CSV table of C-alpha atoms in Angstrom, one decimal:
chain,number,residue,atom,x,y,z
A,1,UNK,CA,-23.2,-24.0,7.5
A,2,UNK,CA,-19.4,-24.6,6.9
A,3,UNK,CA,-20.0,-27.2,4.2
A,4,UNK,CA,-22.4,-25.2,2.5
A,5,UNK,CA,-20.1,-22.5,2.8
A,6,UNK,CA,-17.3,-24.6,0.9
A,7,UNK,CA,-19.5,-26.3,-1.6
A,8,UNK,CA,-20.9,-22.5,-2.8
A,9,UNK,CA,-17.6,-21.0,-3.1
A,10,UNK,CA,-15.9,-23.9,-4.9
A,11,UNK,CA,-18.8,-23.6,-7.0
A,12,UNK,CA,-18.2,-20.2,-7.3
A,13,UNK,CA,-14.7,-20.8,-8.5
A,14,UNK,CA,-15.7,-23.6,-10.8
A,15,UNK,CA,-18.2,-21.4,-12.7
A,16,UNK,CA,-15.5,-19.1,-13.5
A,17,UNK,CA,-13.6,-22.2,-15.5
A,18,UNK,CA,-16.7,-24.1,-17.3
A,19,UNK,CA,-18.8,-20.2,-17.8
A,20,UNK,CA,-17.6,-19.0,-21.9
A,21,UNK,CA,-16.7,-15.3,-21.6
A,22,UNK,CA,-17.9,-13.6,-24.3
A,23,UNK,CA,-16.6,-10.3,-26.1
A,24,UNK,CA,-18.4,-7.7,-28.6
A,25,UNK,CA,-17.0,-9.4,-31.6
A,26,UNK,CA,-15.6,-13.1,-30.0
A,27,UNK,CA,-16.5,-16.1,-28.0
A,28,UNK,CA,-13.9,-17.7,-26.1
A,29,UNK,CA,-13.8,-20.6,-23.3
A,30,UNK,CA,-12.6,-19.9,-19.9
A,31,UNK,CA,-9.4,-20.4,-19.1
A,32,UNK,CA,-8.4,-24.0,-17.7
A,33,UNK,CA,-7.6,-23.8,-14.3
A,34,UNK,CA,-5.4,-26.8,-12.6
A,35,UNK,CA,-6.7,-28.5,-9.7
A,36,UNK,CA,-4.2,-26.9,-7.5
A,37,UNK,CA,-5.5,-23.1,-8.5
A,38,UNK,CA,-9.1,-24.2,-7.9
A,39,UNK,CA,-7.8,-25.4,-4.3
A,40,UNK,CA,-6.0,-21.5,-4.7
A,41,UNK,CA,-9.3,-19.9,-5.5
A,42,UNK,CA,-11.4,-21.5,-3.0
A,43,UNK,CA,-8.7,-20.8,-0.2
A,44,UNK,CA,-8.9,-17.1,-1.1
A,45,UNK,CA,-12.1,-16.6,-1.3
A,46,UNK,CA,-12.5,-18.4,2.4
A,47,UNK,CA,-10.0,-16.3,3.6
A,48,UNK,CA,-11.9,-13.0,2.3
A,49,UNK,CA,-15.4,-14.3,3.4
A,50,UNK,CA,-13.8,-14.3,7.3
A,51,UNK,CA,-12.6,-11.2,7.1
A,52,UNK,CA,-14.6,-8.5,9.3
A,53,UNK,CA,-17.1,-6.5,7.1
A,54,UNK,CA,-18.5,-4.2,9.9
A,55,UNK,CA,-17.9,-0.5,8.9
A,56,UNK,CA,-17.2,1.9,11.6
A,57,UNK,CA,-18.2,5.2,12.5
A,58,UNK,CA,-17.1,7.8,15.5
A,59,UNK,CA,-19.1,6.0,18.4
A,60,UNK,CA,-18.1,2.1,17.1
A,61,UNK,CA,-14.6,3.1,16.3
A,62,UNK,CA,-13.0,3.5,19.8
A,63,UNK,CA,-12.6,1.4,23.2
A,64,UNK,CA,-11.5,4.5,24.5
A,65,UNK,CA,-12.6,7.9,23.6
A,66,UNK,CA,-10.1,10.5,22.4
A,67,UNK,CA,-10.0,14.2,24.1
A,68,UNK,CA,-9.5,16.3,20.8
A,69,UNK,CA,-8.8,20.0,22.7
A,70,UNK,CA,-7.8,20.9,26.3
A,71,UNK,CA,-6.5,18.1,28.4
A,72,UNK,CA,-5.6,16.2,25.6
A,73,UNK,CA,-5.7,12.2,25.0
A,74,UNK,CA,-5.3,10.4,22.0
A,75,UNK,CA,-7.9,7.6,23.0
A,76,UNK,CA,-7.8,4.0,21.9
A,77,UNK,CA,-9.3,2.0,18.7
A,78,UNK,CA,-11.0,-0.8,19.4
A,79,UNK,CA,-8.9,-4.1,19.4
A,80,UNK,CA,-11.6,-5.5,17.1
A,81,UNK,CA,-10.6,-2.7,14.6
A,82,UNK,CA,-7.0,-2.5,14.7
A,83,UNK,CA,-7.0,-6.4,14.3
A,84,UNK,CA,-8.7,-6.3,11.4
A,85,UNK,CA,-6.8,-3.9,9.5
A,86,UNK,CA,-4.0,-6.2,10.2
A,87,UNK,CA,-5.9,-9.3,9.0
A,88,UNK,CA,-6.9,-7.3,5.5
A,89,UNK,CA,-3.1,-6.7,5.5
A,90,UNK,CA,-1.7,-10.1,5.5
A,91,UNK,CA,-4.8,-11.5,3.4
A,92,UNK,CA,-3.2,-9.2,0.6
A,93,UNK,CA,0.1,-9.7,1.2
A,94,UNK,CA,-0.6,-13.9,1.2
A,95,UNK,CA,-1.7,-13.3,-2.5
A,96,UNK,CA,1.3,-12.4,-3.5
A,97,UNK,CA,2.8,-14.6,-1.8
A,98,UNK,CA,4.5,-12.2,1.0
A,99,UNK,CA,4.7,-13.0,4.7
A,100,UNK,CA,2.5,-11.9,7.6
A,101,UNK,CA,3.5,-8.8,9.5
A,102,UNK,CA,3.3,-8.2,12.9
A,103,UNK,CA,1.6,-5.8,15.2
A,104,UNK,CA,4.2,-3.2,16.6
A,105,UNK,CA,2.8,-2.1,20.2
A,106,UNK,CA,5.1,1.2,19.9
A,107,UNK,CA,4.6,1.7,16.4
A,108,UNK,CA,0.6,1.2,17.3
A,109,UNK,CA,0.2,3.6,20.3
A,110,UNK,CA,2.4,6.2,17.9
A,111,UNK,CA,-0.1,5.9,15.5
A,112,UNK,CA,-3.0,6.5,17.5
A,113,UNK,CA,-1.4,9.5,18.6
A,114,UNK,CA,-0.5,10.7,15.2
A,115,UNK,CA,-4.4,9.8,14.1
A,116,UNK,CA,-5.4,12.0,17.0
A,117,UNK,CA,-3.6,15.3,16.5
A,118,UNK,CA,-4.7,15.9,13.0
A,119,UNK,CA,-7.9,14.8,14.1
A,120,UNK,CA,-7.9,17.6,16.8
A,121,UNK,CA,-6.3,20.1,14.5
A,122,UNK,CA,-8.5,18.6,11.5
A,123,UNK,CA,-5.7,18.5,9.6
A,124,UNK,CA,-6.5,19.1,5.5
A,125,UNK,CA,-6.7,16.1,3.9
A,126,UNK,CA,-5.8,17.6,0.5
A,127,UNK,CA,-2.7,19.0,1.0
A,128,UNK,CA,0.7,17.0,2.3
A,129,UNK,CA,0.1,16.1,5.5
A,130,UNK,CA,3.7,13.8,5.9
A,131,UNK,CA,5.5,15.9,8.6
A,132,UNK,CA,2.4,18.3,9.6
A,133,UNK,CA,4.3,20.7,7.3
A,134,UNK,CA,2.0,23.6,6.7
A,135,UNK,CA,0.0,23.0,10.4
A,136,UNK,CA,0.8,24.9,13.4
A,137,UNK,CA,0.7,23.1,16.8
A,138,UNK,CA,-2.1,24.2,19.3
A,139,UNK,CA,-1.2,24.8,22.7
A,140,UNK,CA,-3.2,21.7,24.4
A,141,UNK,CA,-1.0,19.3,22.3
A,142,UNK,CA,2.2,18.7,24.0
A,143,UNK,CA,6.0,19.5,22.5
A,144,UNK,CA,6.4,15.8,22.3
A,145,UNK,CA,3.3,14.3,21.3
A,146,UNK,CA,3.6,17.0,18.2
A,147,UNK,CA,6.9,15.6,17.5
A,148,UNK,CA,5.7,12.0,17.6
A,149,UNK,CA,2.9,13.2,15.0
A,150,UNK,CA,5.8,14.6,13.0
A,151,UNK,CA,7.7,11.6,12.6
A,152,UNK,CA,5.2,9.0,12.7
A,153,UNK,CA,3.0,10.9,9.6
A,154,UNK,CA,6.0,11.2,8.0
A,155,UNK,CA,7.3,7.6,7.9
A,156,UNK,CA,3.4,6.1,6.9
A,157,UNK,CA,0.6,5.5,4.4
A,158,UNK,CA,-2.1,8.3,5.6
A,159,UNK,CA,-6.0,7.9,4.9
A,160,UNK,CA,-8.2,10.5,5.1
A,161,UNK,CA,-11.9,9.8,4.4
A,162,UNK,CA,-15.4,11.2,5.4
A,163,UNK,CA,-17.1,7.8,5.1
A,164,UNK,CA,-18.2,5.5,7.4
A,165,UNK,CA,-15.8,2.5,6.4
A,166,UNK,CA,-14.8,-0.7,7.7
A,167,UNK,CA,-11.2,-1.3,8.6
A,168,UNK,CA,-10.6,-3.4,6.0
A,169,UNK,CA,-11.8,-0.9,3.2
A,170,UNK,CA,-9.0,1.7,4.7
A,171,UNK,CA,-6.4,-1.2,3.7
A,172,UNK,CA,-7.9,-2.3,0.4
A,173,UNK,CA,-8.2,1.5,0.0
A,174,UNK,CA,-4.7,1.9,0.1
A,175,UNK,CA,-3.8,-1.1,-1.6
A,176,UNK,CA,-5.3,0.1,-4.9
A,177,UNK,CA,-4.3,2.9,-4.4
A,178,UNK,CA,-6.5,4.9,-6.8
A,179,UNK,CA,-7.6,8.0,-4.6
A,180,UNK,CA,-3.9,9.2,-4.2
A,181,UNK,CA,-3.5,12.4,-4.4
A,182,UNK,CA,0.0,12.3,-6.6
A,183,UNK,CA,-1.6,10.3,-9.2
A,184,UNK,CA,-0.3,6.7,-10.4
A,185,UNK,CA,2.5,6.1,-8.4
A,186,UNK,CA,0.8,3.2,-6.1
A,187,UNK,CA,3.6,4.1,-3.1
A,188,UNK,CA,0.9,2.7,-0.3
A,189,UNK,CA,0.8,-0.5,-2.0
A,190,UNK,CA,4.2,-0.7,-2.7
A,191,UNK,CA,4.7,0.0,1.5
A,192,UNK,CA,2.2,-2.7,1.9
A,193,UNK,CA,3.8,-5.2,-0.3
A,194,UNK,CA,7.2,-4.7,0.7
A,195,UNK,CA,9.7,-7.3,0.5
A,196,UNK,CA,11.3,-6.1,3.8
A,197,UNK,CA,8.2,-5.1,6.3
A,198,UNK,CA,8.2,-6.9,9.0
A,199,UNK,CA,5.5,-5.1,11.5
A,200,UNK,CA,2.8,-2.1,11.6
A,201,UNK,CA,0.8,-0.5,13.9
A,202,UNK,CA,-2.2,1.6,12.9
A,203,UNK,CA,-4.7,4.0,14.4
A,204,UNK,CA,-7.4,6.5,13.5
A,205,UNK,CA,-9.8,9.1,15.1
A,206,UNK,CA,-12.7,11.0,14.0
A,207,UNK,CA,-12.2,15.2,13.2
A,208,UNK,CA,-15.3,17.4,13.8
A,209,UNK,CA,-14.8,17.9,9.8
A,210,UNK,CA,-16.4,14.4,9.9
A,211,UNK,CA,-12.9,12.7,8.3
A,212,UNK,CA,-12.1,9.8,9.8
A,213,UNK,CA,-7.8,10.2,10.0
A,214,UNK,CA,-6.0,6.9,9.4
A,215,UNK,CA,-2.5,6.2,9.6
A,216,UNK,CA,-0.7,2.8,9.2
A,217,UNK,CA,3.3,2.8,10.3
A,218,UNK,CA,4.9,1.8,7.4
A,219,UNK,CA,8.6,2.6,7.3
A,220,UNK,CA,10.6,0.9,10.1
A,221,UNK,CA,14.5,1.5,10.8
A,222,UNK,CA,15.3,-2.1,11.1
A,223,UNK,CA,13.5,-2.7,8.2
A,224,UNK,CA,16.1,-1.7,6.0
A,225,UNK,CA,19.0,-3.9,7.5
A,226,UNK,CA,16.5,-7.1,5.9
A,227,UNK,CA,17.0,-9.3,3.4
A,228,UNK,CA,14.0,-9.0,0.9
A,229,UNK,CA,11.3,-12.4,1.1
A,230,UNK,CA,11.1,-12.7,-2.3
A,231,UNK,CA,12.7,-10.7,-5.6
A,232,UNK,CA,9.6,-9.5,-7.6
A,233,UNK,CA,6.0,-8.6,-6.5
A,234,UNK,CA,3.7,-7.8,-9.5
A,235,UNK,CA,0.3,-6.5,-9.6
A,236,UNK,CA,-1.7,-8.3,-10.3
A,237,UNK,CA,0.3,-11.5,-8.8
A,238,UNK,CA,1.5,-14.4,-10.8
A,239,UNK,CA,-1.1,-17.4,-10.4
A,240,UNK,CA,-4.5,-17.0,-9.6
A,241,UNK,CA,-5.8,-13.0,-8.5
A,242,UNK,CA,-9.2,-11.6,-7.6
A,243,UNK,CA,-10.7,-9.7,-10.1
A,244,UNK,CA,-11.8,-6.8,-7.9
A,245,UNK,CA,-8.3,-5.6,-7.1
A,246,UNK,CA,-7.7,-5.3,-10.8
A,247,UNK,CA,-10.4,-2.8,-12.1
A,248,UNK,CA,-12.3,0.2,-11.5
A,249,UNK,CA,-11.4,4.0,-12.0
A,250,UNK,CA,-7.4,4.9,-11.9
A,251,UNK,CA,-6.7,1.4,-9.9
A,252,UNK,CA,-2.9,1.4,-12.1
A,253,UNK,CA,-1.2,-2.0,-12.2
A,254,UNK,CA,2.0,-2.4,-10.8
A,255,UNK,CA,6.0,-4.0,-10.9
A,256,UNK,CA,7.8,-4.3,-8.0
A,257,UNK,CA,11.5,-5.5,-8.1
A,258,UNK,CA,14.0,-5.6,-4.8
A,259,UNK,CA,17.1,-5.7,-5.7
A,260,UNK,CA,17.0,-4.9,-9.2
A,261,UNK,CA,17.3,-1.5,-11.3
A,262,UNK,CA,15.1,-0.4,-13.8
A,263,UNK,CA,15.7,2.9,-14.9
A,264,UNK,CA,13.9,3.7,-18.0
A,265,UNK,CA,9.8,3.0,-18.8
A,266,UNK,CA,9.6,0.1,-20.3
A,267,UNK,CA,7.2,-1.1,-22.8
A,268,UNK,CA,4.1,-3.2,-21.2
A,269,UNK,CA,1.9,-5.3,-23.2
A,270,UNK,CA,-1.1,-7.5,-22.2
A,271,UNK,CA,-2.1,-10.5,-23.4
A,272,UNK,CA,-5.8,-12.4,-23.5
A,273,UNK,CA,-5.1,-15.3,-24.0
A,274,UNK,CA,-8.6,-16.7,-24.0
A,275,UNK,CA,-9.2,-14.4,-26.8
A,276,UNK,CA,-5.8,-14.3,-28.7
A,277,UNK,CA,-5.6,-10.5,-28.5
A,278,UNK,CA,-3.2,-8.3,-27.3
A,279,UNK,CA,-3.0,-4.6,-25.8
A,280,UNK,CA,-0.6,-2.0,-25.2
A,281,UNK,CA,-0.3,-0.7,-21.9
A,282,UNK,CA,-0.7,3.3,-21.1
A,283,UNK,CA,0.6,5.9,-18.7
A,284,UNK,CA,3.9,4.1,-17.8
A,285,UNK,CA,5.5,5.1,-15.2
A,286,UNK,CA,9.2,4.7,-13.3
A,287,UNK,CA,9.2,5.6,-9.6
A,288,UNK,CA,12.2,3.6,-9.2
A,289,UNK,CA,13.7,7.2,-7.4
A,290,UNK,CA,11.4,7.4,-4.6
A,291,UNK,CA,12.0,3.9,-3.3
A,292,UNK,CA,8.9,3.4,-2.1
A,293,UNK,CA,8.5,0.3,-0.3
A,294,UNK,CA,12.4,0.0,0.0
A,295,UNK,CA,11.9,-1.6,-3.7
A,296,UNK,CA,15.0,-0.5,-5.9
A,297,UNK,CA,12.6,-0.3,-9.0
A,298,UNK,CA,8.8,0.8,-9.3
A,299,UNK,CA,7.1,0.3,-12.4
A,300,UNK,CA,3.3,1.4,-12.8
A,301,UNK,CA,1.2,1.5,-15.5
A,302,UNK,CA,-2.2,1.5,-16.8
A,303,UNK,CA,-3.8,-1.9,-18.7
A,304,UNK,CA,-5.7,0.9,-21.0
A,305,UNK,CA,-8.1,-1.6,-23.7
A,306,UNK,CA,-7.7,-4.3,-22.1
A,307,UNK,CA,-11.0,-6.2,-21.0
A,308,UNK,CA,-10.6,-7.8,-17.7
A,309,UNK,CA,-13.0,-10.8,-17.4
A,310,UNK,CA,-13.2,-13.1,-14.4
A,311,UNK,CA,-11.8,-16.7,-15.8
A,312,UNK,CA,-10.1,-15.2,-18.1
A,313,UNK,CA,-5.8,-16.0,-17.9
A,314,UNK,CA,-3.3,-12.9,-19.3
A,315,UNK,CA,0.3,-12.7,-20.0
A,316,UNK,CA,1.8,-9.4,-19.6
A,317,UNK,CA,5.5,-8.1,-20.8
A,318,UNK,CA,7.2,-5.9,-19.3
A,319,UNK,CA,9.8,-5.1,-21.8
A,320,UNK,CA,12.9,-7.4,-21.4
A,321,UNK,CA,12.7,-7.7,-17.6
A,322,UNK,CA,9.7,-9.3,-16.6
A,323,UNK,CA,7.3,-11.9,-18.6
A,324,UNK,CA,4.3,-13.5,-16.3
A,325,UNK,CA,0.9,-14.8,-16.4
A,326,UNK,CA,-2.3,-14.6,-14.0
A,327,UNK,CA,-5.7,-16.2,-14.1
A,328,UNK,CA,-8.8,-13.6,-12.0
A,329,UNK,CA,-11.1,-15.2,-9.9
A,330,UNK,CA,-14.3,-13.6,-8.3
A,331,UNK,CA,-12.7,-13.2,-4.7
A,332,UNK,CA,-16.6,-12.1,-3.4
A,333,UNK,CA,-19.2,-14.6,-4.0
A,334,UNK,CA,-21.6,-12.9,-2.2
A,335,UNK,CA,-22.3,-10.8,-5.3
A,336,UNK,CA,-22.7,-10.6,-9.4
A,337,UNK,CA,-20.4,-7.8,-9.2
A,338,UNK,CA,-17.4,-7.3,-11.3
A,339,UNK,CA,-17.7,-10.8,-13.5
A,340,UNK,CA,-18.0,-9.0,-16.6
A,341,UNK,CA,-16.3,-6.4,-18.8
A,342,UNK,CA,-19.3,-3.9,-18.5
A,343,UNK,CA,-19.6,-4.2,-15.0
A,344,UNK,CA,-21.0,-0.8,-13.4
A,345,UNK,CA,-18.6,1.5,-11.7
A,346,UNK,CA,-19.8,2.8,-7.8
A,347,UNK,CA,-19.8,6.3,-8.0
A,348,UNK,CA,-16.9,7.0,-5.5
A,349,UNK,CA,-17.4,8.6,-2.0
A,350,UNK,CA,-14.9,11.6,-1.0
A,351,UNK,CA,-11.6,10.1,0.1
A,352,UNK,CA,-8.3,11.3,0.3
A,353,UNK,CA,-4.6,9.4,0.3
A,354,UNK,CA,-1.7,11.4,1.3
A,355,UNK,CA,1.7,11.4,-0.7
A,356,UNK,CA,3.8,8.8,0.0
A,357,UNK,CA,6.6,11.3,0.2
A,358,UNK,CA,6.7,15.2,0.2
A,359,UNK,CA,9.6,14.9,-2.0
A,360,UNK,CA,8.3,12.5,-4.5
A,361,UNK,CA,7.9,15.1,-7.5
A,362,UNK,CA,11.6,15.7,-7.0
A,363,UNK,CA,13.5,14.4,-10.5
A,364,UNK,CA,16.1,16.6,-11.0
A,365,UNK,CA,19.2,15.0,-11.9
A,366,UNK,CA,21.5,14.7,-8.7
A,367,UNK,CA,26.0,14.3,-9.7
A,368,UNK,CA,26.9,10.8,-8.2
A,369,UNK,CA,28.8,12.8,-6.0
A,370,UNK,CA,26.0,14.1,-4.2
A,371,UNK,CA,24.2,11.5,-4.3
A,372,UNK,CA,26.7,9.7,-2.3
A,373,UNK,CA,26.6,12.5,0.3
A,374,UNK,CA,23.1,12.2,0.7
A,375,UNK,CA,23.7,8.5,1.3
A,376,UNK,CA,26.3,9.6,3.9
A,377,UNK,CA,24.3,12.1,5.4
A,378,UNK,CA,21.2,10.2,6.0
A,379,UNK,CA,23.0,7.5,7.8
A,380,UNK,CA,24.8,9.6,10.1
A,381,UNK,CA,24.5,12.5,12.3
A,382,UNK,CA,22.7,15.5,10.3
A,383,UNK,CA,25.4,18.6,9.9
A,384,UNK,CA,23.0,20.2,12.7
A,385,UNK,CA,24.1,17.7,15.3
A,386,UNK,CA,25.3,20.1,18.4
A,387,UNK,CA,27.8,17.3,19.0
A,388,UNK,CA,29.4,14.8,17.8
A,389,UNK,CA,28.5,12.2,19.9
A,390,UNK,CA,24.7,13.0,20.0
A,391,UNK,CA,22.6,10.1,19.2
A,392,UNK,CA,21.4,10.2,15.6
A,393,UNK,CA,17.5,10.8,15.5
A,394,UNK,CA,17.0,9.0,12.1
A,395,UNK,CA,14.0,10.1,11.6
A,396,UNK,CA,15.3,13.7,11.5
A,397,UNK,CA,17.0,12.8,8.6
A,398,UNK,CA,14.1,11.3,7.2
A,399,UNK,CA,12.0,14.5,7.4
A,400,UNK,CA,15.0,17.0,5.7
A,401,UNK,CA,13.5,15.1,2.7
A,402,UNK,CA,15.6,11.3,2.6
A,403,UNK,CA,12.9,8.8,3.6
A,404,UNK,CA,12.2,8.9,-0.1
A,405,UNK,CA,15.6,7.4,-1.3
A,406,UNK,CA,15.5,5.3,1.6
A,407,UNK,CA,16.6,2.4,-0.2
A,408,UNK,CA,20.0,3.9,-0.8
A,409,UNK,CA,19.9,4.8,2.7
A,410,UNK,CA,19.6,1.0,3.7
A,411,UNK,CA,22.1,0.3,1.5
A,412,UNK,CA,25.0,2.6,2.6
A,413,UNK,CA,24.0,1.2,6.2
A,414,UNK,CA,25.2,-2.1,4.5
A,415,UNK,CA,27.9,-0.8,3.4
A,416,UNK,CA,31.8,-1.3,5.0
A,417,UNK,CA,32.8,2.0,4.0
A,418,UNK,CA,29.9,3.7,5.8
A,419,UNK,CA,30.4,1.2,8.4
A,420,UNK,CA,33.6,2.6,9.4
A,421,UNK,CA,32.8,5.9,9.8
């Protein structure tokens, strides 16, 4: 069963080199694809095939059973489930080349406890639920287990949805980011591609609105003191990338960089190079402000015209910063799906993604001056502190609207002057 396995998807992955592509008005060959990226392809697509497909629904999706009103427990996913979400995380991350993360224990429990309460209070997945701003606490949830909801909503990618899914669809969900509510700005991917993540923990519980409330920990303290793994993450990745990922209503491509500043929108163009013909991206983007990710620059855009063909290779151009090329594979070969430029469009079931950040539509022009404060400010004790000596609670800071220049926050940590203080 294993070799036939391996002969159908290298198969699979040959076709895509050897099949011509063909366009309304042009023929063109395949691109060539190098020994090494067929070995890439057929690696990828193994890895996808042993993912776990099972989809979920409120009496599969716990080993323990939350109490959602008086007497109140948060419950427990099932092992199987939280796994797996962390399985479809580092599968994405390993195409870009980005290391595993790890599975947080606190960070975990936090988030079952933070999937719970909006569960219980059934939360409204289409308005900012980072914080629990506009939601009142009931009486049978605890001071402190509201508090942890607080924090730990605030500081991850949210996922509200009303269909059964598996717990790999949440991720992939996220990672394409095209049901979120602020538009274009991909922020969940950009959290699950950072450079500097080093762990997760994730949860999720079942309202009586029939939403299924996920939450994946996202923004970690310590995270910010790391070096970054690599310097650029682009969406789609350099080398070989599944052709799913890249298409399909509002899915924006993205541009990622560390360390680096990009402060204007640059122009994008998009090359087919099988067919000699190039395209002008649309709806750039610069989200470089909100640091999402604890990336110093995010670029998003749209590949408008563009046709996206499996076996096809493109060079895109970022104006002077950036120049790469990718190859798409068919990352499923369990279906037809998605291997040619009029490939139908599922019509999408209700979902909802929560903002990144509460603050992210904030642009206004801050003086360096005060932006220098806020750096301050953030990484010491708020100017609400009742003493002097009280421990910081970082993520205090976080929710008076920082976490989304948390980058500069990480930075001034770094830094001798704000060292000595």
């Amino acid at each position: 069963m294993i070799m036939l396995l391996h002969k159908f998807s290298l198969l699979a992955a040959c076709l895509l080199i050897t099949t011509p592509a063909l366009s309304a008005s042009t023929t063109a060959q395949a691109a060539t694809f190098s020994t090494t990226e067929i070995k890439q392809v057929h690696h990828f697509q193994q890895e996808y095939a042993d993912l776990n497909k099972t989809n979920y629904d409120s009496s599969t999706l716990y080993s323990k059973t939350p109490h959602l009103s008086r007497k109140f427990n948060a419950g427990q996913i099932t092992d199987k489930y939280a796994d797996s979400q962390l399985q479809y995380i580092n599968y994405y991350r390993s195409l870009f080349g980005l290391p595993p993360v790890s599975e947080n224990k606190t960070a975990q429990k936090n988030a079952q406890k933070t999937a719970a309460v909006m569960a219980a209070i059934n939360a409204n997945p289409f308005v900012n639920q980072h914080g629990l701003p506009t939601e009142t606490r009931p009486a049978y949830v605890s001071k402190s287990m509201w508090k942890v909801a607080q924090d730990t909503s605030e500081t991850s990618n949210l996922n509200f949805n009303v269909s059964n899914q598996s717990a790999g669809d949440v991720i992939t969900d996220l990672l394409t980011d095209h049901y979120n509510l602020s538009g274009s700005d991909t922020g969940h991917r950009a959290w699950i591609l950072s450079t500097r993540l080093s762990s997760t923990g994730v949860g999720a519980a079942y309202g009586t609105n029939g939403y299924r409330y996920s939450v994946q920990k996202v923004l970690n303290v310590d995270d910010l003191f790391r070096e970054s793994s690599q310097p650029v993450v682009a969406y789609p990745s350099t080398g070989v990338f599944p052709i799913e990922l890249t298409k399909g209503k509002n899915i924006a491509w993205s541009l990622y960089l560390s360390d680096k500043g990009i402060k204007n929108d640059p122009k994008i163009t998009i090359t087919d190079k099988d067919l000699d013909q190039t395209y002008t991206a649309t709806n750039v983007k610069n989200y470089s402000k909100s640091g999402y990710g604890n990336f110093k620059s995010v670029i998003t855009y749209s590949p408008g015209k563009t046709p996206i063909v499996a076996g096809h290779e493109y060079e895109v151009k970022i104006g002077d910063t950036y120049t790469y090329t990718f190859k798409l594979f068919k990352q499923d070969t369990n279906t037809n799906a998605l291997t040619t430029t009029t490939a139908a469009v599922a019509t999408p079931k209700p979902r909802t993604y929560q903002y990144v950040s509460s603050q992210q539509h904030d642009t206004n022009l801050k003086s360096p001056l005060l932006v220098q404060g806020e750096k301050y400010w953030a990484t010491t004790l708020s100017p609400k502190s009742k003493s002097n000596t009280q421990t910081p609670n970082y993520f205090d800071t976080l929710k008076k609207g920082q976490w989304h220049r948390n980058f500069f926050a990480r930075q001034a940590f770094l830094s001798k002057q704000f060292l000595q203080n």
